[in-house]
């Protein structure tokens, strides 16, 4: 068999793995935000349930980090550059947003602070920057 | 950075997907290099050179003209 076709098959399999990992990642982020919002709006009736939610949230977070590291290692150099650019922008937006948000809370312009709002903005920035990067290097 | 990747690929009648598979990168990366939107790393440039059995200066051209 031509080794080129082996590489094509490998590449296709890698793409499928990447797809599955990206789906898992987005669902994981969604679950984390949902658990956070559930705590804020008092959906947990007992302290034990709240603690369980914290543990589940932390476990999902650790799992997401491992998946994301594996995902980054699987990418080629252009895709890694797109991810780096997106993450840099998301981190910048996250820092600016959290400092601004903190100032708004301190000055009393925002009454009920919720850290998951910042998390959502960071995730949306990361997603938007990734899509723009993919379009730019299409 | 200017390059002759598209010409060399066309001479061999390879698709971008064929070249991407041979270089173990995505088709998107091959396309970006061909369109000079993205400069490959040195290891990838050497993989290209080995694949086409050529020299690096025969495939890639430094637009800054330094040397």
PDB file of N, CA, C and O in Angstrom, chain A residues 24-40 43-44 53-65 114-117 119-120 123:
ATOM      1  N   UNK A  24     -16.501  17.466  22.970  1.00  0.00           N
ATOM      2  CA  UNK A  24     -16.402  17.211  24.415  1.00  0.00           C
ATOM      3  C   UNK A  24     -16.019  18.446  25.179  1.00  0.00           C
ATOM      4  O   UNK A  24     -16.535  18.727  26.255  1.00  0.00           O
ATOM      5  N   UNK A  25     -15.114  19.232  24.559  1.00  0.00           N
ATOM      6  CA  UNK A  25     -14.636  20.428  25.230  1.00  0.00           C
ATOM      7  C   UNK A  25     -15.752  21.456  25.380  1.00  0.00           C
ATOM      8  O   UNK A  25     -15.972  22.007  26.438  1.00  0.00           O
ATOM      9  N   UNK A  26     -16.500  21.679  24.298  1.00  0.00           N
ATOM     10  CA  UNK A  26     -17.539  22.701  24.365  1.00  0.00           C
ATOM     11  C   UNK A  26     -18.653  22.289  25.340  1.00  0.00           C
ATOM     12  O   UNK A  26     -19.181  23.113  26.062  1.00  0.00           O
ATOM     13  N   UNK A  27     -18.979  20.971  25.351  1.00  0.00           N
ATOM     14  CA  UNK A  27     -19.993  20.524  26.319  1.00  0.00           C
ATOM     15  C   UNK A  27     -19.495  20.674  27.748  1.00  0.00           C
ATOM     16  O   UNK A  27     -20.247  20.992  28.649  1.00  0.00           O
ATOM     17  N   UNK A  28     -18.192  20.435  27.929  1.00  0.00           N
ATOM     18  CA  UNK A  28     -17.600  20.571  29.262  1.00  0.00           C
ATOM     19  C   UNK A  28     -17.684  21.990  29.760  1.00  0.00           C
ATOM     20  O   UNK A  28     -18.100  22.240  30.890  1.00  0.00           O
ATOM     21  N   UNK A  29     -17.322  22.953  28.882  1.00  0.00           N
ATOM     22  CA  UNK A  29     -17.418  24.362  29.279  1.00  0.00           C
ATOM     23  C   UNK A  29     -18.864  24.714  29.618  1.00  0.00           C
ATOM     24  O   UNK A  29     -19.125  25.399  30.603  1.00  0.00           O
ATOM     25  N   UNK A  30     -19.776  24.254  28.811  1.00  0.00           N
ATOM     26  CA  UNK A  30     -21.196  24.530  29.039  1.00  0.00           C
ATOM     27  C   UNK A  30     -21.651  24.003  30.379  1.00  0.00           C
ATOM     28  O   UNK A  30     -22.359  24.687  31.132  1.00  0.00           O
ATOM     29  N   UNK A  31     -21.218  22.770  30.701  1.00  0.00           N
ATOM     30  CA  UNK A  31     -21.597  22.165  31.977  1.00  0.00           C
ATOM     31  C   UNK A  31     -21.047  22.976  33.144  1.00  0.00           C
ATOM     32  O   UNK A  31     -21.731  23.206  34.141  1.00  0.00           O
ATOM     33  N   UNK A  32     -19.789  23.449  32.994  1.00  0.00           N
ATOM     34  CA  UNK A  32     -19.180  24.224  34.082  1.00  0.00           C
ATOM     35  C   UNK A  32     -19.953  25.520  34.333  1.00  0.00           C
ATOM     36  O   UNK A  32     -20.219  25.888  35.479  1.00  0.00           O
ATOM     37  N   UNK A  33     -20.304  26.206  33.269  1.00  0.00           N
ATOM     38  CA  UNK A  33     -21.057  27.464  33.408  1.00  0.00           C
ATOM     39  C   UNK A  33     -22.434  27.177  34.000  1.00  0.00           C
ATOM     40  O   UNK A  33     -22.914  27.906  34.881  1.00  0.00           O
ATOM     41  N   UNK A  34     -23.059  26.083  33.554  1.00  0.00           N
ATOM     42  CA  UNK A  34     -24.390  25.719  34.059  1.00  0.00           C
ATOM     43  C   UNK A  34     -24.354  25.444  35.562  1.00  0.00           C
ATOM     44  O   UNK A  34     -25.213  25.935  36.313  1.00  0.00           O
ATOM     45  N   UNK A  35     -23.340  24.699  36.005  1.00  0.00           N
ATOM     46  CA  UNK A  35     -23.213  24.408  37.445  1.00  0.00           C
ATOM     47  C   UNK A  35     -23.020  25.695  38.222  1.00  0.00           C
ATOM     48  O   UNK A  35     -23.605  25.896  39.297  1.00  0.00           O
ATOM     49  N   UNK A  36     -22.215  26.605  37.677  1.00  0.00           N
ATOM     50  CA  UNK A  36     -21.974  27.882  38.343  1.00  0.00           C
ATOM     51  C   UNK A  36     -23.264  28.693  38.459  1.00  0.00           C
ATOM     52  O   UNK A  36     -23.589  29.237  39.524  1.00  0.00           O
ATOM     53  N   UNK A  37     -24.009  28.758  37.352  1.00  0.00           N
ATOM     54  CA  UNK A  37     -25.275  29.501  37.364  1.00  0.00           C
ATOM     55  C   UNK A  37     -26.277  28.846  38.316  1.00  0.00           C
ATOM     56  O   UNK A  37     -27.039  29.528  39.000  1.00  0.00           O
ATOM     57  N   UNK A  38     -26.280  27.507  38.356  1.00  0.00           N
ATOM     58  CA  UNK A  38     -27.207  26.783  39.244  1.00  0.00           C
ATOM     59  C   UNK A  38     -26.954  27.174  40.691  1.00  0.00           C
ATOM     60  O   UNK A  38     -27.901  27.371  41.472  1.00  0.00           O
ATOM     61  N   UNK A  39     -25.668  27.302  41.052  1.00  0.00           N
ATOM     62  CA  UNK A  39     -25.326  27.715  42.417  1.00  0.00           C
ATOM     63  C   UNK A  39     -25.802  29.129  42.696  1.00  0.00           C
ATOM     64  O   UNK A  39     -26.357  29.423  43.763  1.00  0.00           O
ATOM     65  N   UNK A  40     -25.629  30.012  41.721  1.00  0.00           N
ATOM     66  CA  UNK A  40     -26.002  31.421  41.883  1.00  0.00           C
ATOM     67  C   UNK A  40     -27.503  31.575  42.094  1.00  0.00           C
ATOM     68  O   UNK A  40     -27.950  32.351  42.941  1.00  0.00           O
ATOM     69  N   UNK A  43     -30.347  26.674  42.808  1.00  0.00           N
ATOM     70  CA  UNK A  43     -31.003  25.445  42.368  1.00  0.00           C
ATOM     71  C   UNK A  43     -30.616  24.257  43.256  1.00  0.00           C
ATOM     72  O   UNK A  43     -31.275  23.228  43.259  1.00  0.00           O
ATOM     73  N   UNK A  44     -29.511  24.415  44.006  1.00  0.00           N
ATOM     74  CA  UNK A  44     -29.100  23.318  44.888  1.00  0.00           C
ATOM     75  C   UNK A  44     -29.780  23.495  46.238  1.00  0.00           C
ATOM     76  O   UNK A  44     -29.606  24.497  46.915  1.00  0.00           O
ATOM     77  N   UNK A  53     -21.645  19.617  43.590  1.00  0.00           N
ATOM     78  CA  UNK A  53     -21.546  20.388  42.345  1.00  0.00           C
ATOM     79  C   UNK A  53     -20.149  20.980  42.187  1.00  0.00           C
ATOM     80  O   UNK A  53     -19.586  20.980  41.083  1.00  0.00           O
ATOM     81  N   UNK A  54     -19.581  21.457  43.311  1.00  0.00           N
ATOM     82  CA  UNK A  54     -18.223  22.023  43.265  1.00  0.00           C
ATOM     83  C   UNK A  54     -17.219  20.950  42.842  1.00  0.00           C
ATOM     84  O   UNK A  54     -16.360  21.170  41.984  1.00  0.00           O
ATOM     85  N   UNK A  55     -17.365  19.741  43.456  1.00  0.00           N
ATOM     86  CA  UNK A  55     -16.437  18.645  43.137  1.00  0.00           C
ATOM     87  C   UNK A  55     -16.580  18.232  41.666  1.00  0.00           C
ATOM     88  O   UNK A  55     -15.580  18.058  40.957  1.00  0.00           O
ATOM     89  N   UNK A  56     -17.832  18.094  41.219  1.00  0.00           N
ATOM     90  CA  UNK A  56     -18.086  17.705  39.816  1.00  0.00           C
ATOM     91  C   UNK A  56     -17.511  18.766  38.870  1.00  0.00           C
ATOM     92  O   UNK A  56     -16.850  18.450  37.884  1.00  0.00           O
ATOM     93  N   UNK A  57     -17.734  20.024  39.240  1.00  0.00           N
ATOM     94  CA  UNK A  57     -17.229  21.133  38.416  1.00  0.00           C
ATOM     95  C   UNK A  57     -15.702  21.100  38.305  1.00  0.00           C
ATOM     96  O   UNK A  57     -15.141  21.239  37.211  1.00  0.00           O
ATOM     97  N   UNK A  58     -15.047  20.883  39.465  1.00  0.00           N
ATOM     98  CA  UNK A  58     -13.577  20.832  39.472  1.00  0.00           C
ATOM     99  C   UNK A  58     -13.085  19.646  38.648  1.00  0.00           C
ATOM    100  O   UNK A  58     -12.113  19.766  37.883  1.00  0.00           O
ATOM    101  N   UNK A  59     -13.758  18.492  38.780  1.00  0.00           N
ATOM    102  CA  UNK A  59     -13.349  17.291  38.036  1.00  0.00           C
ATOM    103  C   UNK A  59     -13.495  17.517  36.528  1.00  0.00           C
ATOM    104  O   UNK A  59     -12.601  17.150  35.745  1.00  0.00           O
ATOM    105  N   UNK A  60     -14.605  18.148  36.139  1.00  0.00           N
ATOM    106  CA  UNK A  60     -14.812  18.450  34.705  1.00  0.00           C
ATOM    107  C   UNK A  60     -13.713  19.400  34.226  1.00  0.00           C
ATOM    108  O   UNK A  60     -13.145  19.231  33.151  1.00  0.00           O
ATOM    109  N   UNK A  61     -13.382  20.389  35.077  1.00  0.00           N
ATOM    110  CA  UNK A  61     -12.343  21.360  34.711  1.00  0.00           C
ATOM    111  C   UNK A  61     -10.998  20.691  34.473  1.00  0.00           C
ATOM    112  O   UNK A  61     -10.326  20.974  33.476  1.00  0.00           O
ATOM    113  N   UNK A  62     -10.617  19.784  35.375  1.00  0.00           N
ATOM    114  CA  UNK A  62      -9.331  19.076  35.225  1.00  0.00           C
ATOM    115  C   UNK A  62      -9.358  18.230  33.945  1.00  0.00           C
ATOM    116  O   UNK A  62      -8.390  18.215  33.171  1.00  0.00           O
ATOM    117  N   UNK A  63     -10.491  17.568  33.721  1.00  0.00           N
ATOM    118  CA  UNK A  63     -10.643  16.762  32.502  1.00  0.00           C
ATOM    119  C   UNK A  63     -10.516  17.614  31.251  1.00  0.00           C
ATOM    120  O   UNK A  63      -9.850  17.229  30.288  1.00  0.00           O
ATOM    121  N   UNK A  64     -11.119  18.798  31.295  1.00  0.00           N
ATOM    122  CA  UNK A  64     -11.064  19.710  30.138  1.00  0.00           C
ATOM    123  C   UNK A  64      -9.640  20.159  29.844  1.00  0.00           C
ATOM    124  O   UNK A  64      -9.223  20.230  28.691  1.00  0.00           O
ATOM    125  N   UNK A  65      -8.891  20.444  30.912  1.00  0.00           N
ATOM    126  CA  UNK A  65      -7.498  20.884  30.717  1.00  0.00           C
ATOM    127  C   UNK A  65      -6.697  19.771  30.042  1.00  0.00           C
ATOM    128  O   UNK A  65      -5.951  20.014  29.093  1.00  0.00           O
ATOM    129  N   UNK A 114     -21.020  38.150  39.253  1.00  0.00           N
ATOM    130  CA  UNK A 114     -20.979  36.723  38.947  1.00  0.00           C
ATOM    131  C   UNK A 114     -19.798  36.451  38.025  1.00  0.00           C
ATOM    132  O   UNK A 114     -19.753  36.943  36.893  1.00  0.00           O
ATOM    133  N   UNK A 115     -18.860  35.657  38.530  1.00  0.00           N
ATOM    134  CA  UNK A 115     -17.626  35.406  37.784  1.00  0.00           C
ATOM    135  C   UNK A 115     -17.890  34.653  36.476  1.00  0.00           C
ATOM    136  O   UNK A 115     -17.128  34.766  35.516  1.00  0.00           O
ATOM    137  N   UNK A 116     -19.003  33.910  36.434  1.00  0.00           N
ATOM    138  CA  UNK A 116     -19.274  33.141  35.209  1.00  0.00           C
ATOM    139  C   UNK A 116     -19.608  34.064  34.025  1.00  0.00           C
ATOM    140  O   UNK A 116     -19.497  33.644  32.877  1.00  0.00           O
ATOM    141  N   UNK A 117     -20.015  35.333  34.309  1.00  0.00           N
ATOM    142  CA  UNK A 117     -20.228  36.286  33.215  1.00  0.00           C
ATOM    143  C   UNK A 117     -18.915  36.542  32.483  1.00  0.00           C
ATOM    144  O   UNK A 117     -18.870  36.567  31.251  1.00  0.00           O
ATOM    145  N   UNK A 119     -16.345  34.516  32.514  1.00  0.00           N
ATOM    146  CA  UNK A 119     -15.989  33.242  31.862  1.00  0.00           C
ATOM    147  C   UNK A 119     -16.687  33.129  30.511  1.00  0.00           C
ATOM    148  O   UNK A 119     -16.069  32.723  29.522  1.00  0.00           O
ATOM    149  N   UNK A 120     -17.955  33.488  30.486  1.00  0.00           N
ATOM    150  CA  UNK A 120     -18.714  33.420  29.232  1.00  0.00           C
ATOM    151  C   UNK A 120     -18.113  34.331  28.167  1.00  0.00           C
ATOM    152  O   UNK A 120     -17.974  33.935  27.007  1.00  0.00           O
ATOM    153  N   UNK A 123     -14.968  32.759  26.863  1.00  0.00           N
ATOM    154  CA  UNK A 123     -15.262  31.629  25.963  1.00  0.00           C
ATOM    155  C   UNK A 123     -15.751  32.139  24.607  1.00  0.00           C
ATOM    156  O   UNK A 123     -15.298  31.661  23.558  1.00  0.00           O
TER     157      UNK A 123
END
